[in-house]
Amino acid sequence: MYDPKQDVFATLFKSLHPLPPEHHPAAARSLKLLAKIPKDAEAVLVLVGCVEFLEQPAMAFVRLSEAVLLESVLEVPVPVRFIFVLLGPCQSNVDYHEIGRSFATLMSDKNFHEVAYFADDRQDLLNGINEFLDCSIVIPPSNVEGKDLLKTVADFQKQLLRKRKERDGKNPEEEEEAEQEVDPLKRSGVPFGGLIHDIRRRFPHYISDLKDSLDMQCIAAVIFIYFAALSPTITFGGLLGEKTEGLMGVTELIVSTATLGVIFSLLAGQPLLIIGFSGPLLVFEEAFYKFCQAYNFEYLTGRVWIGFWLIVIVLVIVAAEGSFLVRYISPFTQEIFAFLISLIFIYETFSKLIKVTPASPRLSNFEGPVFNQPNTALLSLVLMMGTFFVAFFLRKFRNSRFLGGKARRIIGDFGIPISILVSVLVDYSITDTYTQKLNVPSGFSVTSPEKRGWLISPFGDKQPFPTWMIGASIVPALLVFILIFMETQITSLIVSKKERRLVKGSGFHLDLLLIVVLGAICPLFGLPWLTAATVRSVTHVNALTVMSKATAPGEKPMIQEVKEQRLTGLLVAVLVGLSMVMTDVLRLIPLAVLFGIFLYMGVTSLTGIQLYERITLMVTPAKHHPDHIYVTKVKTWRMNMFTIIQLACIVALWVVKSTVASLAFPFILIMTVPLRRLVLSRIFEERELQAVRFVSFMEA
């Protein structure tokens, strides 16, 4: 029977004239079409033709009491519920096929086929046709280009639909207000109101979060995201060890990622987020370490007081429902932040690769004998680029025409593990050339036991911590909070987009509170604070996305659902923690292989940002520009000027992070918000700024 929630209605168009046997569709093609038609769909049989014995057209529309499967009538075995017949004389100016096609279009309209199901008489059908025509637009012949015409038609049709709602007694403004009532960023005016709303909205789904995790796709996602999370954890851990001279390193980052990941997965409002270390946090850690070295402060003790002030700041912000401020972070700032993260991924990849080659002065850091040094440099480069290209092309293979859809999806989902396995086997087979392997700590010990233990004293270890610095720590704490706030909230926005069809809600206030408070406790144990990792989180959501199989013939698959659950993030965190006891296996992985994964994550996230696309358009002739809205609605020179301003901001941020002023990096980043709202709004028209919209990670 008819399901009113079913958006797709199978409408099949047939002629009375039978097709010759050689034109009948193959059985295999019929099965493919049937797989794309929703379950319990019912068909409309449209029969038109001309006969010599009629003097004027005759038409009939029949609704059966129950759908009947008519053999050898339709191309696919779908039960027929409606039959439309139109016969007329051959000598007529009427185009019967066009009338049949028009009726098929009418029946494909959701509102009219509901009328057809419940109509009691002819007048009900006529009223339904009039209603359809009231919201239809007749386009006369014109010289207007297609893209401009479609924009005009879309705007006009919105007005027609608005009038229909008003005529039906529905107030569009009330409907908009109803939508805003479920807006997680809307302020309630009550202290901690947003946090309470997040808890009330999200935790009733806790049982379903556990049940929905019992799916094979979730298991595949765990394996995939484990490697995607382990690679930056190991790489950032190594970089952190270098920047802090061993005070924090791989061990501390693994413990922090695993512990906080488990707790966050159990309590988060949006458990699809993957928390981890990021490039901007690395910039701050390096800057604060240099500051402490310059003024003879204990670095780890200073981090403890920063953590204390972080708790105070986040409690104030959450109490004031400060997550609504994310509304003011425009696409201008989002793109700059996203582009900078991608650049840090790519830059650190090649920077780290140079340091592990024998030509580096750090050659003494190699473990084991060193021989065939030139071959080591070459093999490291080959392994890195090989890992990158295998992972990248397996990702592209997912949308290719080879093999079946399920096989392509499996290969695409396991692209990173496959690329790692292939590169490790290549390295293992070349026995006469040394490559530096992954240095995973054995046992539960800090990176530098001779310098520190697991507990950090708030009052100093080797010397007393200055009293005035305890209060002054609120300044670096504010900078850390800005970084965590921006990356966490922007990632939450991207993950919670309407296009993803998430149904269990989000938790902007709750997640921010959890991440900051948990991260603020970490300095007591000498662990790094974390944030919602944008690239890893979006990769996680993509791995859990289910595309619709039952689509109308010719339509592109749509997002059917996302496996919203807590198990995958929990297991990924547990596996990252268990990496400390899998040392024998992980030490077979060359560092260059992980650099390839690092490069893969940087490049794939970079190519999904509109800023990157506009940069390529700056060196592309105008005649080859695509028909994107930011190309057609904005003059080329003004689009390039907007792009150059963003690039100037990125250069400024890069310069700041690379100098002694790197502590000011978060402040310079947040200043791009008023730059967009106060300065660019005077240079560019609002329609131009609206056209240059944000394209989020991994959409390309």
Coordinates of C-alpha atoms in Angstrom, one line a residue, residues 209-637:
D209 CA 23.9 4.3 19.9
L210 CA 24.9 0.8 21.1
K211 CA 22.4 -1.2 19.0
D212 CA 23.3 0.7 15.8
S213 CA 27.0 -0.2 16.2
L214 CA 26.2 -3.9 15.4
D215 CA 26.9 -3.5 11.7
M216 CA 29.8 -4.7 9.5
Q217 CA 30.3 -1.2 8.1
C218 CA 31.2 -0.1 11.6
I219 CA 33.8 -2.8 11.8
A220 CA 35.3 -1.7 8.5
A221 CA 35.3 1.9 9.7
V222 CA 37.2 1.0 12.9
I223 CA 40.0 -0.6 10.9
F224 CA 40.1 2.3 8.5
I225 CA 40.0 5.1 11.2
Y226 CA 42.5 3.3 13.4
F227 CA 45.3 3.8 10.8
A228 CA 44.0 7.3 10.0
A229 CA 44.2 8.2 13.7
L230 CA 47.5 6.4 14.5
S231 CA 49.4 8.1 11.7
P232 CA 49.0 11.7 12.9
T233 CA 49.3 10.5 16.5
I234 CA 52.7 9.0 15.9
T235 CA 53.8 11.8 13.5
F236 CA 52.6 14.6 15.7
G237 CA 54.1 12.8 18.7
G238 CA 57.5 12.7 17.1
L239 CA 57.2 16.4 16.2
L240 CA 56.1 17.3 19.7
G241 CA 59.1 15.4 21.1
E242 CA 61.4 17.5 18.9
K243 CA 59.7 20.8 19.8
T244 CA 59.8 20.1 23.5
E245 CA 63.1 18.3 23.7
G246 CA 61.5 15.1 24.9
L247 CA 59.3 16.5 27.7
M248 CA 56.3 15.2 25.7
G249 CA 56.3 12.8 22.8
V250 CA 54.8 9.8 21.2
T251 CA 54.0 8.0 24.5
E252 CA 52.2 11.0 26.0
L253 CA 50.2 11.6 22.9
I254 CA 49.1 7.9 22.6
V255 CA 48.0 7.9 26.2
S256 CA 46.1 11.2 25.9
T257 CA 44.4 10.2 22.6
A258 CA 43.4 6.8 23.9
T259 CA 42.2 7.9 27.4
L260 CA 40.3 11.0 26.3
G261 CA 39.0 9.2 23.2
V262 CA 37.3 6.5 25.3
I263 CA 35.8 9.0 27.7
F264 CA 34.6 11.3 25.0
S265 CA 33.0 8.4 23.0
L266 CA 31.0 7.4 26.1
L267 CA 29.8 10.9 27.1
A268 CA 29.8 13.1 24.0
G269 CA 26.8 14.7 22.4
Q270 CA 28.3 14.0 18.9
P271 CA 30.3 10.7 19.3
L272 CA 31.2 10.8 15.6
L273 CA 33.8 13.4 16.3
I274 CA 37.4 12.0 16.5
I275 CA 39.5 13.9 19.0
G276 CA 43.2 14.2 18.5
F277 CA 46.2 16.5 18.3
S278 CA 46.4 19.1 15.5
G279 CA 48.8 21.4 13.7
P280 CA 47.7 24.7 15.4
L281 CA 48.1 23.1 18.9
L282 CA 51.6 22.0 17.9
V283 CA 52.3 25.6 16.9
F284 CA 51.2 26.8 20.4
E285 CA 53.1 24.0 22.2
E286 CA 56.3 25.0 20.4
A287 CA 55.8 28.7 21.1
F288 CA 55.0 28.3 24.8
Y289 CA 58.0 26.0 25.2
K290 CA 60.3 28.6 23.7
F291 CA 58.7 31.3 25.9
C292 CA 59.3 29.2 29.0
Q293 CA 62.9 28.5 28.0
A294 CA 63.6 32.2 27.4
Y295 CA 62.3 33.3 30.8
N296 CA 63.4 30.2 32.7
F297 CA 60.0 28.9 33.6
E298 CA 59.1 25.2 34.0
Y299 CA 57.2 24.4 30.8
L300 CA 55.2 21.5 32.2
T301 CA 54.2 23.4 35.3
G302 CA 53.0 26.3 33.2
R303 CA 50.8 24.0 31.3
V304 CA 49.1 22.9 34.6
W305 CA 48.0 26.4 35.3
I306 CA 46.9 26.9 31.7
G307 CA 44.7 23.9 32.3
F308 CA 43.3 25.4 35.4
W309 CA 42.3 28.6 33.6
L310 CA 40.9 26.6 30.7
I311 CA 38.4 25.1 33.0
V312 CA 37.4 28.5 34.3
I313 CA 37.1 29.9 30.7
V314 CA 35.0 27.0 29.4
L315 CA 32.6 27.1 32.3
V316 CA 32.0 30.8 31.7
I317 CA 31.5 30.2 28.0
V318 CA 29.2 27.2 28.4
A319 CA 27.2 29.0 31.1
A320 CA 26.7 31.9 28.7
E321 CA 25.8 29.5 25.8
G322 CA 28.8 30.9 24.0
S323 CA 28.7 28.3 21.3
F324 CA 26.3 30.6 19.4
L325 CA 29.4 32.6 18.6
V326 CA 30.3 30.0 16.0
R327 CA 27.6 31.7 13.8
Y328 CA 30.0 34.6 13.4
I329 CA 32.8 32.4 12.1
S330 CA 32.1 32.9 8.4
P331 CA 33.2 30.8 5.4
F332 CA 36.1 33.3 5.0
T333 CA 37.6 32.3 8.3
Q334 CA 36.7 28.6 8.0
E335 CA 38.5 28.3 4.7
I336 CA 41.6 30.0 6.0
F337 CA 41.7 27.7 9.0
A338 CA 41.1 24.6 7.0
F339 CA 43.6 25.6 4.3
L340 CA 46.2 26.3 7.0
I341 CA 45.7 22.9 8.7
S342 CA 46.2 21.1 5.3
L343 CA 49.4 23.1 4.7
I344 CA 50.7 22.1 8.1
F345 CA 50.0 18.5 7.3
I346 CA 51.8 18.7 3.9
Y347 CA 54.7 20.9 5.2
E348 CA 55.5 18.7 8.2
T349 CA 55.4 15.6 5.9
F350 CA 58.3 16.7 3.8
S351 CA 60.1 18.4 6.7
K352 CA 60.0 15.2 8.6
L353 CA 61.1 13.1 5.6
I354 CA 64.2 15.3 5.2
K355 CA 65.1 14.7 8.8
V356 CA 65.0 10.9 8.6
T357 CA 67.3 10.7 5.5
P358 CA 71.1 10.0 6.0
A359 CA 71.9 13.5 4.6
S360 CA 70.4 15.0 7.8
P361 CA 72.6 15.9 10.7
R362 CA 70.2 13.8 12.9
L363 CA 71.8 10.7 11.4
S364 CA 73.0 9.7 14.8
N365 CA 69.4 9.3 15.9
F366 CA 69.0 6.3 13.6
E367 CA 68.3 3.0 15.4
G368 CA 70.5 0.1 14.1
P369 CA 73.3 0.0 11.5
V370 CA 73.3 2.5 8.7
F371 CA 74.5 1.5 5.2
N372 CA 73.7 2.3 1.6
Q373 CA 72.8 5.9 2.7
P374 CA 71.9 7.3 -0.8
N375 CA 69.6 4.3 -1.3
T376 CA 68.0 5.0 2.1
A377 CA 67.0 8.5 1.0
L378 CA 65.6 7.2 -2.3
L379 CA 63.7 4.3 -0.8
S380 CA 62.2 6.5 1.9
L381 CA 60.9 8.9 -0.8
V382 CA 59.6 6.0 -2.8
L383 CA 57.8 4.5 0.2
M384 CA 56.2 7.8 1.1
M385 CA 55.0 8.7 -2.4
G386 CA 54.0 5.1 -3.1
T387 CA 51.8 5.0 0.0
F388 CA 50.3 8.3 -0.9
F389 CA 49.4 7.4 -4.5
V390 CA 48.1 3.9 -3.7
A391 CA 45.8 5.3 -1.0
F392 CA 44.8 8.2 -3.2
F393 CA 44.0 6.1 -6.3
L394 CA 42.1 3.5 -4.2
R395 CA 40.0 6.4 -3.0
K396 CA 39.3 7.4 -6.6
F397 CA 38.7 3.7 -7.5
R398 CA 35.6 3.8 -5.3
N399 CA 33.8 5.9 -7.9
S400 CA 35.2 4.2 -11.0
R401 CA 33.5 1.8 -13.4
F402 CA 35.5 -1.3 -12.6
L403 CA 34.2 -4.2 -10.6
G404 CA 30.9 -4.2 -8.8
G405 CA 29.7 -1.4 -6.5
K406 CA 30.2 -3.4 -3.3
A407 CA 33.7 -4.5 -4.3
R408 CA 34.6 -0.9 -5.2
R409 CA 33.3 0.3 -1.8
I410 CA 35.2 -2.3 0.1
I411 CA 38.5 -1.5 -1.7
G412 CA 37.9 2.2 -1.2
D413 CA 37.1 1.8 2.5
F414 CA 40.3 -0.2 3.1
G415 CA 42.4 2.0 0.8
I416 CA 44.7 3.2 3.7
P417 CA 45.3 -0.2 5.2
I418 CA 46.0 -1.7 1.8
S419 CA 48.5 1.1 0.9
I420 CA 50.3 0.6 4.3
L421 CA 50.4 -3.2 3.8
V422 CA 51.8 -2.9 0.2
S423 CA 54.5 -0.4 1.3
V424 CA 55.5 -2.4 4.3
L425 CA 55.9 -5.5 2.1
V426 CA 58.0 -3.6 -0.4
D427 CA 60.3 -2.3 2.4
Y428 CA 60.5 -5.8 4.0
S429 CA 61.5 -7.4 0.6
I430 CA 64.4 -4.9 0.2
T431 CA 66.8 -6.2 2.8
D432 CA 70.0 -4.4 1.7
T433 CA 68.7 -0.8 2.3
Y434 CA 68.0 0.7 5.7
T435 CA 64.9 2.7 6.5
Q436 CA 64.1 4.2 9.8
K437 CA 61.2 2.4 11.4
L438 CA 58.4 3.5 13.6
N439 CA 59.7 4.1 17.2
V440 CA 56.9 3.0 19.4
P441 CA 57.7 3.0 23.1
S442 CA 57.9 -0.3 25.0
G443 CA 55.8 -0.4 28.1
F444 CA 54.1 2.4 30.0
S445 CA 56.8 4.9 30.5
V446 CA 57.3 8.6 29.6
T447 CA 59.3 9.7 26.6
S448 CA 62.2 11.0 28.8
P449 CA 62.2 9.3 32.2
E450 CA 65.3 11.2 33.2
K451 CA 63.6 14.5 32.8
R452 CA 60.1 13.9 34.3
G453 CA 57.6 11.5 35.8
W454 CA 53.9 10.9 35.2
L455 CA 52.7 13.5 37.8
I456 CA 53.5 17.2 37.4
S457 CA 53.6 19.4 40.5
P458 CA 51.6 22.7 40.1
F459 CA 54.2 24.5 42.2
G460 CA 57.2 23.5 40.2
D461 CA 59.6 20.5 40.2
K462 CA 63.2 21.7 40.1
Q463 CA 62.4 25.3 41.0
P464 CA 59.3 27.3 42.4
F465 CA 56.9 28.5 39.8
P466 CA 56.5 32.3 40.0
T467 CA 53.3 33.4 41.7
W468 CA 52.6 36.2 39.2
M469 CA 52.8 33.7 36.4
I470 CA 50.0 31.7 37.9
G471 CA 47.6 34.6 37.2
A472 CA 49.3 35.5 34.0
S473 CA 48.7 32.0 32.6
I474 CA 45.2 33.1 31.8
V475 CA 46.6 34.8 28.6
P476 CA 48.0 31.6 27.0
A477 CA 45.0 29.7 28.3
L478 CA 42.7 32.1 26.3
L479 CA 44.8 31.4 23.2
V480 CA 44.6 27.7 23.7
F481 CA 40.8 28.0 24.2
I482 CA 40.4 29.9 21.0
L483 CA 42.2 27.2 19.0
I484 CA 40.1 24.4 20.6
F485 CA 36.9 26.3 20.3
M486 CA 37.4 27.1 16.6
E487 CA 38.5 23.7 15.5
T488 CA 35.9 21.8 17.6
Q489 CA 33.0 24.0 16.6
I490 CA 33.9 24.2 12.9
T491 CA 34.3 20.4 12.9
S492 CA 30.9 19.9 14.6
L493 CA 29.3 22.2 12.0
I494 CA 30.8 20.2 9.1
V495 CA 29.8 16.9 10.6
S496 CA 26.2 18.0 11.4
K497 CA 25.4 19.4 8.0
K498 CA 21.8 18.8 6.9
E499 CA 22.9 16.9 3.8
R500 CA 24.3 14.2 6.0
R501 CA 20.8 13.4 7.4
L502 CA 21.9 12.9 11.0
V503 CA 18.8 12.2 13.2
K504 CA 20.2 12.0 16.7
G505 CA 21.3 15.6 17.1
S506 CA 24.6 17.2 18.1
G507 CA 26.1 18.6 21.2
F508 CA 28.0 21.8 20.6
H509 CA 28.0 22.9 24.2
L510 CA 28.5 19.5 25.8
D511 CA 31.3 18.5 23.4
L512 CA 33.2 21.7 24.0
L513 CA 32.9 21.3 27.8
L514 CA 34.1 17.7 27.6
I515 CA 37.1 18.3 25.3
V516 CA 38.3 21.4 27.2
V517 CA 37.8 20.0 30.7
L518 CA 39.4 16.6 29.8
G519 CA 42.2 18.4 28.1
A520 CA 42.7 20.7 31.1
I521 CA 43.2 17.7 33.4
C522 CA 45.9 16.3 31.1
P523 CA 48.7 18.7 32.1
L524 CA 48.6 17.3 35.6
F525 CA 50.0 14.1 34.0
G526 CA 52.2 15.8 31.5
L527 CA 49.8 14.9 28.6
P528 CA 48.9 17.1 25.6
W529 CA 45.5 18.6 25.3
L530 CA 43.4 17.6 22.3
T531 CA 40.7 19.0 20.1
A532 CA 38.1 17.7 17.5
A533 CA 40.3 16.7 14.6
T534 CA 38.6 18.0 11.5
V535 CA 40.1 15.7 8.8
R536 CA 39.8 12.6 10.9
S537 CA 36.2 13.4 12.0
V538 CA 35.0 13.9 8.5
T539 CA 36.8 10.8 7.3
H540 CA 35.1 8.9 10.1
V541 CA 31.6 10.2 9.2
N542 CA 32.2 9.4 5.5
A543 CA 33.2 5.8 6.4
L544 CA 29.9 5.4 8.3
T545 CA 27.7 6.9 5.6
V546 CA 25.3 4.6 3.8
M547 CA 24.3 5.6 0.2
S548 CA 20.8 4.8 -1.0
K549 CA 20.5 1.8 -3.4
A550 CA 16.8 2.3 -4.2
T551 CA 16.9 5.3 -6.4
A552 CA 14.9 6.1 -9.4
P553 CA 16.6 5.1 -12.7
G554 CA 19.0 7.8 -13.8
E555 CA 19.2 9.5 -10.4
K556 CA 22.4 9.8 -8.4
P557 CA 22.6 7.9 -5.1
M558 CA 21.7 10.0 -2.1
I559 CA 22.9 9.8 1.5
Q560 CA 20.4 7.3 3.1
E561 CA 21.8 7.4 6.7
V562 CA 24.9 7.6 8.8
K563 CA 25.5 4.9 11.3
E564 CA 25.3 7.2 14.4
Q565 CA 26.8 5.2 17.3
R566 CA 29.5 5.3 19.9
L567 CA 31.4 2.0 19.3
T568 CA 33.6 3.0 16.4
G569 CA 35.2 6.0 18.1
L570 CA 35.5 4.0 21.3
L571 CA 37.3 1.1 19.6
V572 CA 39.6 3.4 17.6
A573 CA 40.7 5.0 20.9
V574 CA 41.2 1.6 22.5
L575 CA 43.3 0.3 19.5
V576 CA 45.4 3.5 19.6
G577 CA 46.1 2.8 23.3
L578 CA 46.9 -0.9 22.6
S579 CA 49.5 0.2 20.0
M580 CA 51.9 0.5 23.0
V581 CA 51.7 -3.3 23.4
M582 CA 51.8 -4.1 19.6
T583 CA 55.4 -2.8 19.4
D584 CA 56.7 -5.9 17.5
V585 CA 54.3 -5.4 14.7
L586 CA 54.3 -1.6 14.5
R587 CA 58.1 -1.4 14.5
L588 CA 58.0 -3.1 11.1
I589 CA 56.4 0.0 9.6
P590 CA 58.9 2.5 8.1
L591 CA 58.3 6.1 9.1
A592 CA 58.2 7.1 5.4
V593 CA 55.0 5.0 5.1
L594 CA 53.2 7.0 7.8
F595 CA 54.5 10.2 6.1
G596 CA 52.6 9.0 3.0
I597 CA 49.4 8.7 5.0
F598 CA 50.1 12.1 6.5
L599 CA 50.5 13.6 3.0
Y600 CA 47.3 11.8 1.9
M601 CA 45.3 13.4 4.7
G602 CA 46.7 16.8 3.9
V603 CA 46.1 16.7 0.1
T604 CA 42.6 15.1 0.3
S605 CA 41.5 17.8 2.8
L606 CA 43.1 20.5 0.7
T607 CA 41.3 19.6 -2.5
G608 CA 37.9 19.8 -0.7
I609 CA 38.3 23.5 0.1
Q610 CA 36.8 26.1 -2.2
L611 CA 39.8 28.4 -1.6
Y612 CA 42.0 25.8 -3.3
E613 CA 39.7 25.6 -6.3
R614 CA 39.7 29.4 -6.6
I615 CA 43.5 29.4 -6.5
T616 CA 43.6 27.0 -9.4
L617 CA 41.2 29.2 -11.3
M618 CA 43.6 32.1 -11.0
V619 CA 46.0 30.3 -13.4
T620 CA 43.2 28.9 -15.6
P621 CA 41.9 30.8 -18.6
A622 CA 38.4 32.2 -18.1
K623 CA 36.9 30.1 -20.9
H624 CA 37.8 26.9 -19.0
H625 CA 36.2 28.1 -15.7
P626 CA 33.4 25.8 -14.4
D627 CA 29.8 27.0 -13.9
H628 CA 30.1 27.3 -10.1
I629 CA 28.0 30.0 -8.5
Y630 CA 31.1 31.9 -7.3
V631 CA 32.3 32.0 -10.9
T632 CA 29.1 33.0 -12.6
K633 CA 27.9 35.5 -10.0
V634 CA 31.2 37.2 -9.3
K635 CA 33.5 39.0 -11.8
T636 CA 36.7 37.1 -12.3
W637 CA 39.0 40.0 -11.0

